[in-house]
PDB file of C-alpha atoms in Angstrom:
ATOM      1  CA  UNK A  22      71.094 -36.320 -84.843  1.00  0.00           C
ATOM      2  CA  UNK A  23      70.279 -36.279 -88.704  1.00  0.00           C
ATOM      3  CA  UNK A  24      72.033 -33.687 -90.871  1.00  0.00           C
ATOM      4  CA  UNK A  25      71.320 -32.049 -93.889  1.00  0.00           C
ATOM      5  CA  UNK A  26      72.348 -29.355 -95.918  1.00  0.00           C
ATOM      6  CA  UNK A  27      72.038 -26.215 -97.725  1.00  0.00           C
ATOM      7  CA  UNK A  28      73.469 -24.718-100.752  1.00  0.00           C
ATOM      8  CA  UNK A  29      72.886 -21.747-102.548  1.00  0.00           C
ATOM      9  CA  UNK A  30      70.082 -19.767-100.781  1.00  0.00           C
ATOM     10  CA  UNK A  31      69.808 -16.183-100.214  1.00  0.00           C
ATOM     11  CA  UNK A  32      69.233 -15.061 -96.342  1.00  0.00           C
ATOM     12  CA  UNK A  33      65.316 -15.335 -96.766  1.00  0.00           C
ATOM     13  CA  UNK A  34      65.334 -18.772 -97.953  1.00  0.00           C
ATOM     14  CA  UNK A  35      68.003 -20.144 -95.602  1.00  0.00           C
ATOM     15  CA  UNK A  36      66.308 -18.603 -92.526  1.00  0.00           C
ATOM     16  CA  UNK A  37      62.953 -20.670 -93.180  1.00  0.00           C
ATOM     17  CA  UNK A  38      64.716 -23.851 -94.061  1.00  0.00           C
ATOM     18  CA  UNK A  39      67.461 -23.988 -91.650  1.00  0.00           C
ATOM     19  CA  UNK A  40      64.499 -23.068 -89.413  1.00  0.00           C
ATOM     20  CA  UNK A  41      62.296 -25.812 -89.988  1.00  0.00           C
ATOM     21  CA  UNK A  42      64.931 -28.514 -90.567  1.00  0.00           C
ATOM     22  CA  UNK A  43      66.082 -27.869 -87.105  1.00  0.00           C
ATOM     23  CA  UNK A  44      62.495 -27.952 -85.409  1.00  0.00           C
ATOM     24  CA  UNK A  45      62.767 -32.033 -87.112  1.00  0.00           C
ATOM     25  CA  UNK A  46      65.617 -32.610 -85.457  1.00  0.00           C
ATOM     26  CA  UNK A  47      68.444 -31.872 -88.152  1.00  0.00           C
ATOM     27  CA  UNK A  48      71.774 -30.242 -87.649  1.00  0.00           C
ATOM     28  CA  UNK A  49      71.641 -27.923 -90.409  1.00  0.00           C
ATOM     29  CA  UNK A  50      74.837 -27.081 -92.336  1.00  0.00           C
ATOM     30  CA  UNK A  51      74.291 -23.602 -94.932  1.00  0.00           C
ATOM     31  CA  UNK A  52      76.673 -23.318 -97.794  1.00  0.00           C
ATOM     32  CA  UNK A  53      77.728 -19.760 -98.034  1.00  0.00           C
ATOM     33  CA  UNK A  54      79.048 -17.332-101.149  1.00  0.00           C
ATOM     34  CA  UNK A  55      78.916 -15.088 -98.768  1.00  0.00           C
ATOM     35  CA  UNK A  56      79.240 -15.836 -95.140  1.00  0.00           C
ATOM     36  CA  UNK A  57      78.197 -12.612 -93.635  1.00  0.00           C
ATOM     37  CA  UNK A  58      74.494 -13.880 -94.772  1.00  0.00           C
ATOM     38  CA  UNK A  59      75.234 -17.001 -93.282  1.00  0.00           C
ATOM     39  CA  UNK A  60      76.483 -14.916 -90.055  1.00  0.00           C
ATOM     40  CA  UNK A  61      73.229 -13.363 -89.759  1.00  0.00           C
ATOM     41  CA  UNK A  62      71.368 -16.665 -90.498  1.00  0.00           C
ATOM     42  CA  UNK A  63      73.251 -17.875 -87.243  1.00  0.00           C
ATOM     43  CA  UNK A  64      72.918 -14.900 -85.082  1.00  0.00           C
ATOM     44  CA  UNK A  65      68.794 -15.288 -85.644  1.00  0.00           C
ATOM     45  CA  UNK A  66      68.401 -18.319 -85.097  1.00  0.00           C
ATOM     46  CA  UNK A  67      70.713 -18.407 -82.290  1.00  0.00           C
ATOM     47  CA  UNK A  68      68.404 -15.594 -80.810  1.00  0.00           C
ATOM     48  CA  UNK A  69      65.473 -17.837 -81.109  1.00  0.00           C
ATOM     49  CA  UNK A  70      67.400 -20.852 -79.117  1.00  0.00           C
ATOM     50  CA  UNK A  71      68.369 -22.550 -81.873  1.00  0.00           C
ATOM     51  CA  UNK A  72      72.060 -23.753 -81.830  1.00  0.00           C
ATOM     52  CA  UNK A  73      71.779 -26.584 -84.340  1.00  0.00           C
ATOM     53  CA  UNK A  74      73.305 -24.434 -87.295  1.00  0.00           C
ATOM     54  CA  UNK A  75      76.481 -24.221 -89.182  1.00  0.00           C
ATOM     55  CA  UNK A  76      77.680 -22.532 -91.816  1.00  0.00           C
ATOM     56  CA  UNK A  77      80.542 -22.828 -94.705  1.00  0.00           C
ATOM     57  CA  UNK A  78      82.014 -21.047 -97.140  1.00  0.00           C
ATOM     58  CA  UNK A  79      80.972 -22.611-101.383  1.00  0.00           C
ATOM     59  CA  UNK A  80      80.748 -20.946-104.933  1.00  0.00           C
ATOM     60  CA  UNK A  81      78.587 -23.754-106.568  1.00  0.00           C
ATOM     61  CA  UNK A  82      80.030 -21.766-109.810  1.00  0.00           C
ATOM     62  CA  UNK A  83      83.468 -22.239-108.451  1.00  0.00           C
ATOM     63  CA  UNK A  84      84.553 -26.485-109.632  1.00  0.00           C
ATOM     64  CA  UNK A  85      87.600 -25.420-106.691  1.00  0.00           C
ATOM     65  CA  UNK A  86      85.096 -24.135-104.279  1.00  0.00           C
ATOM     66  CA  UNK A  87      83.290 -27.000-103.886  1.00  0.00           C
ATOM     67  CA  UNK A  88      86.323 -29.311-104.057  1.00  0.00           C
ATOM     68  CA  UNK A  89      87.128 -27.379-100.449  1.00  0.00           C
ATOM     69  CA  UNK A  90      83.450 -27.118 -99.428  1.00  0.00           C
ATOM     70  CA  UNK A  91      83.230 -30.768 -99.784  1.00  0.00           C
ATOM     71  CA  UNK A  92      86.561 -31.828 -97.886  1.00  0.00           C
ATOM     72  CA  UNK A  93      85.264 -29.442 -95.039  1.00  0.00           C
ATOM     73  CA  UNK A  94      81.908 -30.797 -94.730  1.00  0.00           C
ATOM     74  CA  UNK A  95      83.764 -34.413 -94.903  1.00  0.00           C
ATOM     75  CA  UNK A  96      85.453 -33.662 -91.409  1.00  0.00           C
ATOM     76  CA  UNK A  97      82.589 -32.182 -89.867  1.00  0.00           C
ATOM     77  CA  UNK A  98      80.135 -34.995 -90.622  1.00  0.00           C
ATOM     78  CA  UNK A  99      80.635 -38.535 -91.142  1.00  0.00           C
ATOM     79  CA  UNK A 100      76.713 -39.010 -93.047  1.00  0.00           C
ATOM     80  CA  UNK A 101      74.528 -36.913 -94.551  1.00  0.00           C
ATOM     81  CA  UNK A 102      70.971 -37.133 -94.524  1.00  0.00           C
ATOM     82  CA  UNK A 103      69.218 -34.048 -96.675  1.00  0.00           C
ATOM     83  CA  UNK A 104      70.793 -32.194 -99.364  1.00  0.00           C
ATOM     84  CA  UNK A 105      68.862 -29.223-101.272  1.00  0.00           C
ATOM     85  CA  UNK A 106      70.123 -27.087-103.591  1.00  0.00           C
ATOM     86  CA  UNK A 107      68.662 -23.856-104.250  1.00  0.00           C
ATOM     87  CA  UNK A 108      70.066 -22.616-107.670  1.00  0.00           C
ATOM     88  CA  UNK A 109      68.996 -19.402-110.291  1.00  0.00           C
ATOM     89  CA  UNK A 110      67.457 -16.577-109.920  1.00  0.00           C
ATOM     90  CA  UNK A 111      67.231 -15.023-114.017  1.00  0.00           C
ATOM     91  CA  UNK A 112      64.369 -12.158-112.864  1.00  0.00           C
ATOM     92  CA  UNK A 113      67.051  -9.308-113.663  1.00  0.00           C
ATOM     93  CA  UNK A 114      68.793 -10.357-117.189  1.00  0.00           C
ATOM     94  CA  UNK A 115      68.522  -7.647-118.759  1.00  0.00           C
ATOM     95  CA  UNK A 116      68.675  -8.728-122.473  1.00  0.00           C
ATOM     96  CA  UNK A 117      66.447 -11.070-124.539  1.00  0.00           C
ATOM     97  CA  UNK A 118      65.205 -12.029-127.916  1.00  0.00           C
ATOM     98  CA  UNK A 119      67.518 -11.315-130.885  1.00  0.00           C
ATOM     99  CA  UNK A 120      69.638  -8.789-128.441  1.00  0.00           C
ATOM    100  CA  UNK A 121      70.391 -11.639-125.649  1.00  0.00           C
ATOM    101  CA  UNK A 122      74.405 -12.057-126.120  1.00  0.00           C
ATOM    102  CA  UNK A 123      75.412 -15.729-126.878  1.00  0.00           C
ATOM    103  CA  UNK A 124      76.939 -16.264-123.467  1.00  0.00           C
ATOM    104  CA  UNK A 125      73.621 -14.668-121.668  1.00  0.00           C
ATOM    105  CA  UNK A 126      72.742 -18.154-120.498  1.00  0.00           C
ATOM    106  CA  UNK A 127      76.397 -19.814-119.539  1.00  0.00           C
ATOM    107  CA  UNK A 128      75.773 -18.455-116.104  1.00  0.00           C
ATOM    108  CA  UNK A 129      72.546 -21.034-115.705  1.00  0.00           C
ATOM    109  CA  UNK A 130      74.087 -24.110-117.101  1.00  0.00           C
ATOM    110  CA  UNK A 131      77.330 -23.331-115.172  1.00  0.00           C
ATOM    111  CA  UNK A 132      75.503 -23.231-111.675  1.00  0.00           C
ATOM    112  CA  UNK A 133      72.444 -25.403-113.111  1.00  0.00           C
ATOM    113  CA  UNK A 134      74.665 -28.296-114.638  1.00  0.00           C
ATOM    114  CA  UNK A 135      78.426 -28.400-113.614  1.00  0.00           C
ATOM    115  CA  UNK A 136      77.487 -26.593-109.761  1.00  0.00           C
ATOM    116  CA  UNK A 137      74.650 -29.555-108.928  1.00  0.00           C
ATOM    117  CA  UNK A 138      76.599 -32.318-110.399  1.00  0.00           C
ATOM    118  CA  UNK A 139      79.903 -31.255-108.421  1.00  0.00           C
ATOM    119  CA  UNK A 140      78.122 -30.589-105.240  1.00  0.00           C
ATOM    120  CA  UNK A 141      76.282 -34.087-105.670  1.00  0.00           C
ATOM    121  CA  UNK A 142      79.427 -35.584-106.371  1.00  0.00           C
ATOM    122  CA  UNK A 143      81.341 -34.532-103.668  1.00  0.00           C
ATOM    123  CA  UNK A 144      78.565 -34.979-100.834  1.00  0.00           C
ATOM    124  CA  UNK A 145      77.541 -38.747-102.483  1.00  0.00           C
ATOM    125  CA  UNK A 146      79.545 -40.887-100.647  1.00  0.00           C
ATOM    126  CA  UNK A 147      78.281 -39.304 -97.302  1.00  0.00           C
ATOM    127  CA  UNK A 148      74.720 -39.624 -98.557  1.00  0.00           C
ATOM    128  CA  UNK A 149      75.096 -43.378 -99.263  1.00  0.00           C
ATOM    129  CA  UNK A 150      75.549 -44.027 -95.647  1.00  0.00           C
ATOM    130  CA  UNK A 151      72.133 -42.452 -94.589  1.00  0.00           C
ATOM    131  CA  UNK A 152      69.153 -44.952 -94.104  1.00  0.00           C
ATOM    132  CA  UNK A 153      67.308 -42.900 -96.685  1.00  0.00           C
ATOM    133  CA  UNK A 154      69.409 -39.796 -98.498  1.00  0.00           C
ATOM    134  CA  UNK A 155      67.210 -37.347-100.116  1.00  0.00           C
ATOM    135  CA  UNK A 156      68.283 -34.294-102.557  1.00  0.00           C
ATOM    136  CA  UNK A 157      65.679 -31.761-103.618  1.00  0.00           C
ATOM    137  CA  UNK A 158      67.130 -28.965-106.396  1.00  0.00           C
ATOM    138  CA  UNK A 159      65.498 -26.283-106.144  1.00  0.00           C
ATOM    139  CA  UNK A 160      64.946 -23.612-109.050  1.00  0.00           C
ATOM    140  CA  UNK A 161      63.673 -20.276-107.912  1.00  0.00           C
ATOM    141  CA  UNK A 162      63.672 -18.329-110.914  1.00  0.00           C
ATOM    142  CA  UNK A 163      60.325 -16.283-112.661  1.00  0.00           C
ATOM    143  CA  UNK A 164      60.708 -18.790-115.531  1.00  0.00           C
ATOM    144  CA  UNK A 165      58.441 -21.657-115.246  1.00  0.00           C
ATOM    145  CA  UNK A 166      57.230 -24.328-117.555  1.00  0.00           C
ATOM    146  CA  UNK A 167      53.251 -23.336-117.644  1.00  0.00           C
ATOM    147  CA  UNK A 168      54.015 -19.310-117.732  1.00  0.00           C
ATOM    148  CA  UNK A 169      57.019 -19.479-120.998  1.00  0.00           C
ATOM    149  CA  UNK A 170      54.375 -19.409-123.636  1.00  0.00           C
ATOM    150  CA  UNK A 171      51.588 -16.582-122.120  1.00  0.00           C
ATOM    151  CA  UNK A 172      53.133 -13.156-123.432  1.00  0.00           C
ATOM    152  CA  UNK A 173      50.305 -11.284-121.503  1.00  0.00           C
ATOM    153  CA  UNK A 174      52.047 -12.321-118.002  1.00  0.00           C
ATOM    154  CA  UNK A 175      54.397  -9.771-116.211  1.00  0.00           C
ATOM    155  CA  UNK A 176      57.644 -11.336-116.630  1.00  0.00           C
ATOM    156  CA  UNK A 177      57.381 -13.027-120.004  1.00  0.00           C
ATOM    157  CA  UNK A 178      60.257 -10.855-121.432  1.00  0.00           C
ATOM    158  CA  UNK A 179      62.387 -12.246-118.860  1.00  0.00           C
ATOM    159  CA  UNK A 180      61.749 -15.426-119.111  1.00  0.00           C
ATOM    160  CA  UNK A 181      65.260 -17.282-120.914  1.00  0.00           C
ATOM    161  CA  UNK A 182      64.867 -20.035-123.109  1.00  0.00           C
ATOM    162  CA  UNK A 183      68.203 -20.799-121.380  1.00  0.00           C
ATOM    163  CA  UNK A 184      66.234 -22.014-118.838  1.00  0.00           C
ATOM    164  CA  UNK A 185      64.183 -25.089-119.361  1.00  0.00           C
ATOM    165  CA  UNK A 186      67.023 -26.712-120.578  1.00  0.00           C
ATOM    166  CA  UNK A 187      69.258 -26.012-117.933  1.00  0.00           C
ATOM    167  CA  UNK A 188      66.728 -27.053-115.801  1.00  0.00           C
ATOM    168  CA  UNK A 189      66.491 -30.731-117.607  1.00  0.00           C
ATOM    169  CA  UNK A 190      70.407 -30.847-117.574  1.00  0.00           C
ATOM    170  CA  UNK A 191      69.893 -30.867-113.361  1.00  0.00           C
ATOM    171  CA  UNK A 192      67.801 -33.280-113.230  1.00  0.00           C
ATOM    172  CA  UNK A 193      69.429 -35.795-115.265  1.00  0.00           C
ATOM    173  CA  UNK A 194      73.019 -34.933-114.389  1.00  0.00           C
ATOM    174  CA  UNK A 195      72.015 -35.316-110.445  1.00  0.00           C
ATOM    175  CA  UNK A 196      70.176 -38.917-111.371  1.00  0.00           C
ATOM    176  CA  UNK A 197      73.124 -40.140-113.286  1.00  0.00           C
ATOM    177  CA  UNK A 198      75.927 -38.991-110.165  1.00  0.00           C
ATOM    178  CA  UNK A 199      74.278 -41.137-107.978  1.00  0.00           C
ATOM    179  CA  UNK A 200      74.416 -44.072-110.147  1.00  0.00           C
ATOM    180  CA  UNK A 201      70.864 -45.645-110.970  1.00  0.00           C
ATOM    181  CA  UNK A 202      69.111 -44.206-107.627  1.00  0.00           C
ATOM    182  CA  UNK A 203      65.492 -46.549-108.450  1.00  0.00           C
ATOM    183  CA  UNK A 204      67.805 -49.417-107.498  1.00  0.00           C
ATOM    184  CA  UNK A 205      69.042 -47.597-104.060  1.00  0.00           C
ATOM    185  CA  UNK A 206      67.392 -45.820-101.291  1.00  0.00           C
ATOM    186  CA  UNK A 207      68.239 -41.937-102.841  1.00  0.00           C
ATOM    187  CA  UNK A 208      65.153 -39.948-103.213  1.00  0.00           C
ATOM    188  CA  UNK A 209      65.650 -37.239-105.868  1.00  0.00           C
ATOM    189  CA  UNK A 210      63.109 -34.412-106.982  1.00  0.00           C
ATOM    190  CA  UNK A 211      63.272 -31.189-108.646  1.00  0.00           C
ATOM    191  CA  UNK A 212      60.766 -28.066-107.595  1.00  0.00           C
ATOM    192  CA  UNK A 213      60.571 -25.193-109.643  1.00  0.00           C
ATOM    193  CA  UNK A 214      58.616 -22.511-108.355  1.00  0.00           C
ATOM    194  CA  UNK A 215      58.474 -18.789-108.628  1.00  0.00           C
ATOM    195  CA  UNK A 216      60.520 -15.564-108.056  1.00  0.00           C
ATOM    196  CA  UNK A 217      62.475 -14.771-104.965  1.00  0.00           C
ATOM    197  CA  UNK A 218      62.323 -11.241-102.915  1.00  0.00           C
ATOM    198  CA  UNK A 219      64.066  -9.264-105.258  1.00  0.00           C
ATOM    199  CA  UNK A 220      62.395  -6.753-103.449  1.00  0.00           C
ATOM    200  CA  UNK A 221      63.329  -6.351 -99.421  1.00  0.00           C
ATOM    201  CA  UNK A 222      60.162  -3.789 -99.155  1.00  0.00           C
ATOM    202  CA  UNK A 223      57.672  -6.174-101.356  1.00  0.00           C
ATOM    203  CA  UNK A 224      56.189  -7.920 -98.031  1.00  0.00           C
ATOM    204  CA  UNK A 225      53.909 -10.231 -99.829  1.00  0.00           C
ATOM    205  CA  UNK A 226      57.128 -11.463-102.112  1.00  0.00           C
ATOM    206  CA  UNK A 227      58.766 -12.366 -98.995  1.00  0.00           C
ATOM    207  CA  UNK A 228      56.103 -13.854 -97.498  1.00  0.00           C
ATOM    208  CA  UNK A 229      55.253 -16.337-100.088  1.00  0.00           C
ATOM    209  CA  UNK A 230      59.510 -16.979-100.244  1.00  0.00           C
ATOM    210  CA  UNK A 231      58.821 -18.128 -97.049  1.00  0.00           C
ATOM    211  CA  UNK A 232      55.666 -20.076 -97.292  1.00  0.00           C
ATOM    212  CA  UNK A 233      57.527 -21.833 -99.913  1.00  0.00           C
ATOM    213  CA  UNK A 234      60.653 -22.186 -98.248  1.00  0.00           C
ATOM    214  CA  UNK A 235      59.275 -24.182 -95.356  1.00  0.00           C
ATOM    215  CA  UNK A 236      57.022 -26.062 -97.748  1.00  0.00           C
ATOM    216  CA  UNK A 237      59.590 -27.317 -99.827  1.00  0.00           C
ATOM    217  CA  UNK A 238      61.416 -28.502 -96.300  1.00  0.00           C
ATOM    218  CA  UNK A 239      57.780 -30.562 -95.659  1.00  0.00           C
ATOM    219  CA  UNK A 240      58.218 -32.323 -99.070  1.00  0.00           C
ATOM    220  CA  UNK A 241      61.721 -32.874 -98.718  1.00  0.00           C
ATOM    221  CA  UNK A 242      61.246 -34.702 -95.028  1.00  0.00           C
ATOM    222  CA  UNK A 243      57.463 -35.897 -96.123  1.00  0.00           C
ATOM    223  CA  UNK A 244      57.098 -36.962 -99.690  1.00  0.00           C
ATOM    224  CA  UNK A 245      53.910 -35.509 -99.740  1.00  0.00           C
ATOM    225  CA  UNK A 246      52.827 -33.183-102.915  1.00  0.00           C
ATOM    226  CA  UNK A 247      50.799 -30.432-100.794  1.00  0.00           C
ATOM    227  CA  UNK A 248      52.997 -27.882-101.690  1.00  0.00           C
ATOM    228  CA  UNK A 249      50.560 -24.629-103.215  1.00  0.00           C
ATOM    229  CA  UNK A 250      51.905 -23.426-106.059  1.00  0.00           C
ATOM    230  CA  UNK A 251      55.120 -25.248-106.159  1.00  0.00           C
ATOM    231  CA  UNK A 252      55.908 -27.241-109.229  1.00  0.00           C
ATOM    232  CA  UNK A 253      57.320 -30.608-108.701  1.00  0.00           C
ATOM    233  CA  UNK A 254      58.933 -31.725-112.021  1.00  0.00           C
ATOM    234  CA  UNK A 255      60.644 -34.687-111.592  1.00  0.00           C
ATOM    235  CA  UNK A 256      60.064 -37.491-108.894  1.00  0.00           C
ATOM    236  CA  UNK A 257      62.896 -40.113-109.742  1.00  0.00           C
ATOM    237  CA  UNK A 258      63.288 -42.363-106.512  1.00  0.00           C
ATOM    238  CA  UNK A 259      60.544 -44.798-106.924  1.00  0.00           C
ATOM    239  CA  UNK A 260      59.609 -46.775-109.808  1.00  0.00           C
ATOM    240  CA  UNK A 261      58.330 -44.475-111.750  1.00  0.00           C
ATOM    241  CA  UNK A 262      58.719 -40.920-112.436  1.00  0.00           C
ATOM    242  CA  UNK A 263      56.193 -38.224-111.981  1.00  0.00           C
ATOM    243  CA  UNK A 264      55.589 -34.778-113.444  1.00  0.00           C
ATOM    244  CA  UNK A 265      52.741 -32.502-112.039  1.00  0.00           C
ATOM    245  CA  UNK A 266      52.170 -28.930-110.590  1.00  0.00           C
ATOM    246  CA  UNK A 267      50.584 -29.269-107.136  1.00  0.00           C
TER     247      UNK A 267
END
């Protein structure tokens, strides 16, 4: 059976991918800050008859954290087919402009840059012996690259100009941990696409964090760039890389 693995998803998101990774035929590993989410994950899927899920405890801010998370995953697996990382969710920073504090964005580069790069580099070597790894990072945030500059939309004010760079730092960082990947089988891509369910009552918010959830599984497994709204900015396993909003 093929595994793959999750990192850094809220119960919502890990639900829907867990859920569709194990209709393909994946034992499905979730990576945990908090494991009674991960619990519950379990318990509903197990309700539904599906037994193909594990969970483990990882603070992607935490260098320590996933120094442990990777020697436990090491024992339980011996290759690892699917990685994606779901990082950042800025919709409630509450300061911006000339009163955003200096450190107001060290929270996104710390997850965004060192988190990625030490969960890639700890789960590389068991990547390298699947027939065709893939890692997909994931940005779920309300900052996006075609809404920064229109003032008139909802959440400009809370859009960070933290962001976009963090969100470059990813990308590059994961490319350069696994060491040229256009000259080896890896498959990387980053998706940045839009707000999670901040709120648990706002049905259609959930909704489309599901919709997008299992979507971003289909690319992930599929290649294929029919993914709605979701922004795929950076395609860096073939020869050459791509940058479009599908």
């Amino acid at each position: 059976m093929r595994t793959a693995l999750i990192t850094g998803a809220n119960k919502i998101i890990s639900l829907e991918m867990a859920r569709k990774l194990a209709d393909e035929n994946y034992f499905v590993y979730i990576g945990c800050s908090d494991l009674a989410i991960g619990e519950q994950v379990v318990k509903e899927l197990a309700a539904e008859g599906i037994g193909t899920v594990d969970i483990f405890y990882v603070d992607i801010s935490s260098e320590s954290s996933i120094d442990a998370a990777g020697q436990e995953i090491g024992i339980l697996i011996n290759s690892l087919d699917v990685l994606i990382n779901n990082t950042i969710d800025t919709f409630f920073m509450s300061t911006y402009g000339l009163s955003a504090h200096p450190d107001s964005g060290k929270g996104i580069f710390e997850v965004n840059d060192a988190g990625t790069k030490g969960i890639v580099n700890k789960l590389t070597e068991l990547l390298r012996k699947s027939l065709s790894p893939r890692i997909v990072n994931v940005i779920w945030t309300s900052s996006t690259r075609t809404g920064t500059n229109q003032s008139a939309q909802t959440f400009f004010h809370h859009r960070l100009p933290d962001l976009q760079p963090a969100i470059e730092l990813m990308r590059l960082q994961t490319a350069h941990v696994v060491n040229k990947p256009r000259k080896t089988n890896f498959k990387i891509d980053t998706i940045v696409t839009s707000v999670t369910g901040i709120d648990p009552h706002d049905h259609q918010v959930i909704q489309k964090v599901k919709n997008e959830s299992i979507d971003i599984i289909k690319y992930a497994l599929t290649g294929k760039k029919d993914l709605g709204s979701i922004a795929v900015s950076l395609d860096i396993g073939g020869d050459d890389s791509t940058c479009a909003a599908v």
